[in-house]
mmCIF file of C-alpha atoms in Angstrom:
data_model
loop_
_atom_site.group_PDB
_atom_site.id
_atom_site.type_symbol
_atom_site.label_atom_id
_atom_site.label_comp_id
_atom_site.label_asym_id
_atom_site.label_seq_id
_atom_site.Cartn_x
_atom_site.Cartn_y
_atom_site.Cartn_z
ATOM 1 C CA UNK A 1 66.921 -30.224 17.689
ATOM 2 C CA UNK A 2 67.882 -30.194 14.010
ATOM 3 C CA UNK A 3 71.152 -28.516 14.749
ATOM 4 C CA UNK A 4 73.771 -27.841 11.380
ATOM 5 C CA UNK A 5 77.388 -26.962 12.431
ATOM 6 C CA UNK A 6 80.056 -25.670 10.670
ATOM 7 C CA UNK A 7 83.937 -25.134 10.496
ATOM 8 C CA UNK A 8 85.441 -22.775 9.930
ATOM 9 C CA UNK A 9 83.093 -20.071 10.149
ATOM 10 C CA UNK A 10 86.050 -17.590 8.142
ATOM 11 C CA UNK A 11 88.749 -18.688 6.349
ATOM 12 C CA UNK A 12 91.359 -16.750 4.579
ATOM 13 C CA UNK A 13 93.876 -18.008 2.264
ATOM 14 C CA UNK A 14 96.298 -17.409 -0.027
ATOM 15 C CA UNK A 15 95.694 -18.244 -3.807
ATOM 16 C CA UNK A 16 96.374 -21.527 -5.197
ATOM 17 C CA UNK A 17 95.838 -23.313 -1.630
ATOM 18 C CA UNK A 18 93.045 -25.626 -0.909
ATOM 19 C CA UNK A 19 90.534 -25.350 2.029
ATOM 20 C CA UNK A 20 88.222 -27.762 3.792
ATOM 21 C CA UNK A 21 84.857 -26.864 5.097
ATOM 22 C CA UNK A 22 83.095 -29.065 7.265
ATOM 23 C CA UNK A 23 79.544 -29.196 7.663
ATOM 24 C CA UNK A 24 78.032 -31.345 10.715
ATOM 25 C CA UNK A 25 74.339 -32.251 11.816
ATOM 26 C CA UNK A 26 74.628 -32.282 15.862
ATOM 27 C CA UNK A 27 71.642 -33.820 16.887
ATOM 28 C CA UNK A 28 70.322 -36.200 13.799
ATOM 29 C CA UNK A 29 71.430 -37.933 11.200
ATOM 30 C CA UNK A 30 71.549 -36.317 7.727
ATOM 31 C CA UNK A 31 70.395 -38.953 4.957
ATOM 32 C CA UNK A 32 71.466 -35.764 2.193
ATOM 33 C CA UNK A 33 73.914 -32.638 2.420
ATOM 34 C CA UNK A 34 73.273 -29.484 0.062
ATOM 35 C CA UNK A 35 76.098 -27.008 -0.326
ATOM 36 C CA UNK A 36 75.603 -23.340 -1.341
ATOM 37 C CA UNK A 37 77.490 -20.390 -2.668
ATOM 38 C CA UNK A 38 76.033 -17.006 -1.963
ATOM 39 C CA UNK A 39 78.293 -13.843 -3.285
ATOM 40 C CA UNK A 40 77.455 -10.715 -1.616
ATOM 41 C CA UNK A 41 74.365 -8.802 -1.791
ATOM 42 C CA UNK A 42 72.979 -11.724 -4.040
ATOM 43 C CA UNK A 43 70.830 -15.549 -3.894
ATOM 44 C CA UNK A 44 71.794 -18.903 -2.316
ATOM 45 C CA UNK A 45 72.795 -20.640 -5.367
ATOM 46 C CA UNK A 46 72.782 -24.403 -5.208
ATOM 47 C CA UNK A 47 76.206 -26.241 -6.107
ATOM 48 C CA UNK A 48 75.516 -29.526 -4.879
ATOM 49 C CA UNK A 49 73.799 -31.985 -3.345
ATOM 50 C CA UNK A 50 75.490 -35.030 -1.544
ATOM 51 C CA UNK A 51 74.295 -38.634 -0.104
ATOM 52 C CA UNK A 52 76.240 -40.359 2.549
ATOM 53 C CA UNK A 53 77.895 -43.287 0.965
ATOM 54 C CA UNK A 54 77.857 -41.966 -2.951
ATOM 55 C CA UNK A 55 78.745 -39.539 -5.044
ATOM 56 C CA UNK A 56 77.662 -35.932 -4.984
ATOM 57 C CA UNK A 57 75.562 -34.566 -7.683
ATOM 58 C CA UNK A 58 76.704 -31.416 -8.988
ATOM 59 C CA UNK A 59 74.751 -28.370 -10.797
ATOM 60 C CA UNK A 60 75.075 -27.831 -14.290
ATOM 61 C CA UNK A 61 78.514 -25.043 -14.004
ATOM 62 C CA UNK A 62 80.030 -26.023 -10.789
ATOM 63 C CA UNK A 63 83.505 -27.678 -11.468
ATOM 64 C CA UNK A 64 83.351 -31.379 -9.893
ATOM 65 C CA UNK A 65 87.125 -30.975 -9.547
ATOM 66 C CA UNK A 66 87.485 -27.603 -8.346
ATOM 67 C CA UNK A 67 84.881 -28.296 -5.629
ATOM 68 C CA UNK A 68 85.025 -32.278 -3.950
ATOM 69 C CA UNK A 69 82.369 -32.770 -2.270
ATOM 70 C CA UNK A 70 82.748 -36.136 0.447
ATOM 71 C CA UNK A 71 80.028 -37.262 2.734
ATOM 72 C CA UNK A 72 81.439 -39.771 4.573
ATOM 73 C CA UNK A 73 79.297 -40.384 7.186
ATOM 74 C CA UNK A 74 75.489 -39.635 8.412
ATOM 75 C CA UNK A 75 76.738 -36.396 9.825
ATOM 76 C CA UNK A 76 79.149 -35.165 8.419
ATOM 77 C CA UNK A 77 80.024 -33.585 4.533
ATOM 78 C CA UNK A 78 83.114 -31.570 3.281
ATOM 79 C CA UNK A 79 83.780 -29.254 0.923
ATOM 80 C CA UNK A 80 86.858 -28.742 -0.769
ATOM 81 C CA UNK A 81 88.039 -25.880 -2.727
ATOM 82 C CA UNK A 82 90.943 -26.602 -4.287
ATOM 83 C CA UNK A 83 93.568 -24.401 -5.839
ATOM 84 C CA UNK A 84 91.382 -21.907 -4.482
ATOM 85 C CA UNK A 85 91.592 -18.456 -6.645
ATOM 86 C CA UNK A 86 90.262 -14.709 -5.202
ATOM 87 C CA UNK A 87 86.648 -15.481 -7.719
ATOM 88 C CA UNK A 88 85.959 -18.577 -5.348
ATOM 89 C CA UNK A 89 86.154 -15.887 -2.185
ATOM 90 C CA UNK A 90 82.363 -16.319 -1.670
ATOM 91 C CA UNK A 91 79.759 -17.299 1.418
ATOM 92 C CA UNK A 92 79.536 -21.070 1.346
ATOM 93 C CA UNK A 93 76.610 -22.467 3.063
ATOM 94 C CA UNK A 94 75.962 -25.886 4.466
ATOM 95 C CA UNK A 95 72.326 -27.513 4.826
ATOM 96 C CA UNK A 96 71.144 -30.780 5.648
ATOM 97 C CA UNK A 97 67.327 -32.560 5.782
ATOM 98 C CA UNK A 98 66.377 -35.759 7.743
ATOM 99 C CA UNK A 99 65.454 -38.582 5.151
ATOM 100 C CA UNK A 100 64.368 -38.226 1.561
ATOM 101 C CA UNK A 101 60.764 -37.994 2.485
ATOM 102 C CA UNK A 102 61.491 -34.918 4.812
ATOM 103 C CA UNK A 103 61.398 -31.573 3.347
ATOM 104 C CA UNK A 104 63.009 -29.100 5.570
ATOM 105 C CA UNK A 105 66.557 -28.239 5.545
ATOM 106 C CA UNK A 106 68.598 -27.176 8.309
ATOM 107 C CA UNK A 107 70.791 -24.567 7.498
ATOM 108 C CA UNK A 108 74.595 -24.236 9.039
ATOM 109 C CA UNK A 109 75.490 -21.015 9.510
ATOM 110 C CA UNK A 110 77.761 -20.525 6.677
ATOM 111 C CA UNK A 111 81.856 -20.101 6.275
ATOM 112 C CA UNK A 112 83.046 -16.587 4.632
ATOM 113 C CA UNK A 113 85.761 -17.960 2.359
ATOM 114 C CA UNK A 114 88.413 -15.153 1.195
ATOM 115 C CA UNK A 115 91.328 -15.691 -1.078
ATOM 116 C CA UNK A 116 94.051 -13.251 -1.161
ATOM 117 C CA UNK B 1 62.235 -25.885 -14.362
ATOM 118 C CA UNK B 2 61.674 -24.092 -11.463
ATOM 119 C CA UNK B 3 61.854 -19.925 -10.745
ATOM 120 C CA UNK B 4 61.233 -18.073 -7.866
ATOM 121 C CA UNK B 5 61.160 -14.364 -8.279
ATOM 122 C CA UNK B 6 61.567 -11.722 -5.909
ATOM 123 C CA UNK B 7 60.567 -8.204 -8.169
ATOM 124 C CA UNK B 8 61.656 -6.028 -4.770
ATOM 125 C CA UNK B 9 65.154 -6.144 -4.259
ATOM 126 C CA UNK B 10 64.885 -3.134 -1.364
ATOM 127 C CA UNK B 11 62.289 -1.619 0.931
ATOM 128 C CA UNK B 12 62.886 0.712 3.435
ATOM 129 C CA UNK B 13 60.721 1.366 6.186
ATOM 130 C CA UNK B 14 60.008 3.508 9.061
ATOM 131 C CA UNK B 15 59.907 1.605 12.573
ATOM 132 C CA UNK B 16 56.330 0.379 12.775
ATOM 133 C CA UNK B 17 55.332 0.756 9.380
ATOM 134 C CA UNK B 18 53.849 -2.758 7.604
ATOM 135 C CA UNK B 19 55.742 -3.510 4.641
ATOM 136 C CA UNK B 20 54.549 -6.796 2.491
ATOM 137 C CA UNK B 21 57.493 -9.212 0.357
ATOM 138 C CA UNK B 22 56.494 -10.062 -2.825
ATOM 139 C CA UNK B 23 57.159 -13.853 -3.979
ATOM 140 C CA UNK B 24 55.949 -15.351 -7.245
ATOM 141 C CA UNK B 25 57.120 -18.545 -8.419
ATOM 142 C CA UNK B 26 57.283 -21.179 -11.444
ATOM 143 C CA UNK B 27 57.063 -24.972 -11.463
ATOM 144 C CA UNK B 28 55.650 -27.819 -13.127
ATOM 145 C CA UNK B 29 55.220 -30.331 -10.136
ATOM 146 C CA UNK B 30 51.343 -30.283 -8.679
ATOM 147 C CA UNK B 31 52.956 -30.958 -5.442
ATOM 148 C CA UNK B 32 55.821 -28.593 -4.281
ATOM 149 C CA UNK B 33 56.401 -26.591 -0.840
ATOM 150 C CA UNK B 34 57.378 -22.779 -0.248
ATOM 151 C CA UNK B 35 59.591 -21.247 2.177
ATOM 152 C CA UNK B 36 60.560 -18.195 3.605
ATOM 153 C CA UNK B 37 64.159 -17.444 5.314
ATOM 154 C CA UNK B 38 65.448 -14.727 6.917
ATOM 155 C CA UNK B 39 68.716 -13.705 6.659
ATOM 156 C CA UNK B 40 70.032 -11.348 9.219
ATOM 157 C CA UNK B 41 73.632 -9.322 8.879
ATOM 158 C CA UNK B 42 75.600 -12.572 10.465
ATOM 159 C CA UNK B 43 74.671 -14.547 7.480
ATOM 160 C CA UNK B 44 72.882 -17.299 8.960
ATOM 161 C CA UNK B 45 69.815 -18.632 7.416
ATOM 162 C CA UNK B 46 66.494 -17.693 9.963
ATOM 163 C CA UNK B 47 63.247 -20.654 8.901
ATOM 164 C CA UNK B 48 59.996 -18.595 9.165
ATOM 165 C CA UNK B 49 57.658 -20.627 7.427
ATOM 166 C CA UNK B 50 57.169 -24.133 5.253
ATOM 167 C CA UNK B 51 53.880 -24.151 2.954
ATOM 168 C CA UNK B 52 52.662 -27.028 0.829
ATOM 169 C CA UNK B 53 50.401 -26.874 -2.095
ATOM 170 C CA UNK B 54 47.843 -28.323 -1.239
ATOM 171 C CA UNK B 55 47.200 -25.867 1.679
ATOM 172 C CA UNK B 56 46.254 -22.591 0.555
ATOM 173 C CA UNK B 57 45.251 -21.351 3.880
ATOM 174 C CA UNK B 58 46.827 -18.281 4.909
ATOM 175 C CA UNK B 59 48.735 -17.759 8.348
ATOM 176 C CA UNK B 60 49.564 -15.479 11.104
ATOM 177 C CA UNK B 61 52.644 -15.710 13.104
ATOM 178 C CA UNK B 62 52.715 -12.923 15.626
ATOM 179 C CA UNK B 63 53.958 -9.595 13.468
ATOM 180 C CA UNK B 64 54.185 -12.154 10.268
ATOM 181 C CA UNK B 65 51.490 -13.436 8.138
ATOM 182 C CA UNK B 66 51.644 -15.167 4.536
ATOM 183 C CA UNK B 67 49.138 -14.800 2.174
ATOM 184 C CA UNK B 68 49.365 -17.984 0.102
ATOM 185 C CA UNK B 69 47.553 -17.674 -3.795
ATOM 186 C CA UNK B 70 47.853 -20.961 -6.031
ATOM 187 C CA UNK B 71 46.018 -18.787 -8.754
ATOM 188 C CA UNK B 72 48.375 -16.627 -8.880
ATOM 189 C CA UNK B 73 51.641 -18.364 -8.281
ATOM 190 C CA UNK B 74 51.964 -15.979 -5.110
ATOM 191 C CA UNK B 75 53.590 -16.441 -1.471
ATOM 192 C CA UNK B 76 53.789 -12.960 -0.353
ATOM 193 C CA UNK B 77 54.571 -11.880 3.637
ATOM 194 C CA UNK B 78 53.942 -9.868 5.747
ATOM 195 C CA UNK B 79 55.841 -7.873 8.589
ATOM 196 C CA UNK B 80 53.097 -5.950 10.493
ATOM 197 C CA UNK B 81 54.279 -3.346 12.756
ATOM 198 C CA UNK B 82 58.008 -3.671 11.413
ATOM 199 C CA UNK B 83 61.065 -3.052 14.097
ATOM 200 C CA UNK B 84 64.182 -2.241 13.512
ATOM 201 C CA UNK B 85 65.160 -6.463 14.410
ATOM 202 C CA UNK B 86 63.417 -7.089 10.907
ATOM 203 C CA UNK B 87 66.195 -5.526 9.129
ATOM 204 C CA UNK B 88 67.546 -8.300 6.950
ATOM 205 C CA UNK B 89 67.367 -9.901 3.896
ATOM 206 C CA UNK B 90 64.371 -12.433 2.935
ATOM 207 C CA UNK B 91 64.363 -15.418 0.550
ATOM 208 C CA UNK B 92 61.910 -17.112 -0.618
ATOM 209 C CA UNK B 93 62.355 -20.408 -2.030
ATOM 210 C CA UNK B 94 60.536 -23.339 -3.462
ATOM 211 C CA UNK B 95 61.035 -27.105 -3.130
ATOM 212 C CA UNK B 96 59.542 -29.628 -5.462
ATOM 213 C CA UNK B 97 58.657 -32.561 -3.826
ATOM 214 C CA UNK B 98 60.479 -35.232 -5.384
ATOM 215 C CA UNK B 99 60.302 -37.995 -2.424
ATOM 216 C CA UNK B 100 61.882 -41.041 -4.674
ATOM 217 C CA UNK B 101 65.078 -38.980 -5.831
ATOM 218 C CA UNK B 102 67.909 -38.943 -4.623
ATOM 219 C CA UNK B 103 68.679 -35.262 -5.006
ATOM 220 C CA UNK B 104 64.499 -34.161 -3.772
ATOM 221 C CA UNK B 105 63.539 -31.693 -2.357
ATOM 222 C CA UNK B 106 66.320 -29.248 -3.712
ATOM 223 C CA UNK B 107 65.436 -25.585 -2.839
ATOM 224 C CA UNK B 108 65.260 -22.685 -5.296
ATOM 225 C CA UNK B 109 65.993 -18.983 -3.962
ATOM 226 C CA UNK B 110 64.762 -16.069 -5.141
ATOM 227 C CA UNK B 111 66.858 -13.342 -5.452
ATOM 228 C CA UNK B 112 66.016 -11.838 -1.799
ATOM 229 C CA UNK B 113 64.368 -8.961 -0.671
ATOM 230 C CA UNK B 114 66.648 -6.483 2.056
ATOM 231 C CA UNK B 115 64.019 -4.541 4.226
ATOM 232 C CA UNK B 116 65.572 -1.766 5.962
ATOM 233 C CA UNK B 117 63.636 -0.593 8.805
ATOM 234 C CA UNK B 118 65.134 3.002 10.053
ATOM 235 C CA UNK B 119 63.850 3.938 14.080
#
């Protein structure tokens, strides 16, 4: 159980389009989404964290606009990157945990974003 | 704040060789868990281990062991007997246990470690 999808798992696009990630728990439902960045050869770095129903909750340097965040439902979150440029080519990375009072997250495994 | 530093940023080992991961981390919470991930060459995250605070006992886990020290802000691991499967990259990371937020139990990363194991 505990299973995180997510779609695409590459994506390449030209610069100045916008592409949707989704991120989808299979098998429970997923009270809060956290979306990650990871560049190569370095750290998970936390961008934000979403609750279904409200608004995501972004870390301090991570462009609310650039980078819409909607969780509409108990399994599913998107992430947007819009007017994408080759600096947001990066390894975004899905998790999701099971209620506020449960720790773990469940990791997706990840969409390679690259922006020509 | 929290910080979760990982001083090794490389080891490279010979097939069956130990080789230990340093972790040291930094918060102000009394109640907070640790983690360790793996993270092989397809990218996707690998969940060894969850420790709380309060439990400072050590564990084994077949070739892996963690060697949990509140004292000394320390969460180091262990690969005994290392194969060339272990090759990878490890994270720790640290969660403090907010359970009436909204945005708990966010995770910080440390910076990895990437063990090489040659055959």
């Amino acid at each position: 159980g505990a299973v995180v999808s997510q779609h695409p798992s590459w994506v390449i696009c030209k610069s100045g389009t916008s592409v949707k990630i989704e991120c989808r728990s299979l098998d429970f439902q997923a009270t809060t989404m956290f979306w990650y960045r990871q560049f190569p050869k370095q750290s998970l770095m936390l961008m934000a964290t979403s609750n279904e129903g409200s608004k995501a909750t972004y870390e301090q340097g991570v462009e609310k606009d650039k980078f819409l965040i909607n969780h509409a439902s108990l399994t599913l979150s998107t992430l947007t990157v819009t007017s994408a440029h080759p600096e947001d080519s990066s390894f975004y990375i899905c998790s999701a945990s099971r209620g506020r009072t449960f720790v773990e997250q469940f990791f997706g495994p990840g969409t390679r974003l690259t922006v020509l | 704040a929290q910080k979760v530093t990982q001083a090794q940023t490389e080891i490279s080992v010979v097939e069956k060789e130990d080789v230990t991961l340093d972790c040291v981390y930094e918060t102000r919470d009394t109640t907070y868990y640790l983690f360790w991930y793996k993270q092989p060459p397809s990218g996707e995250l690998v969940f060894l281990i969850r420790r709380n605070s309060f439990d400072e006992q050590n564990e084994i886990s077949g070739r892996y062991s963690w060697n949990f020290q509140k004292s000394t802000s320390s969460f180091n691991f262990t690969i005994t007997a290392s194969q060339v499967v272990d090759s990878a990259v490890y994270f720790c990371a640290l969660s403090e246990a907010r359970l009436r937020e909204a945005a708990g139990n966010k995770l910080t990363f440390g910076g990895g470690t990437r063990v090489l194991v040659k055959p």
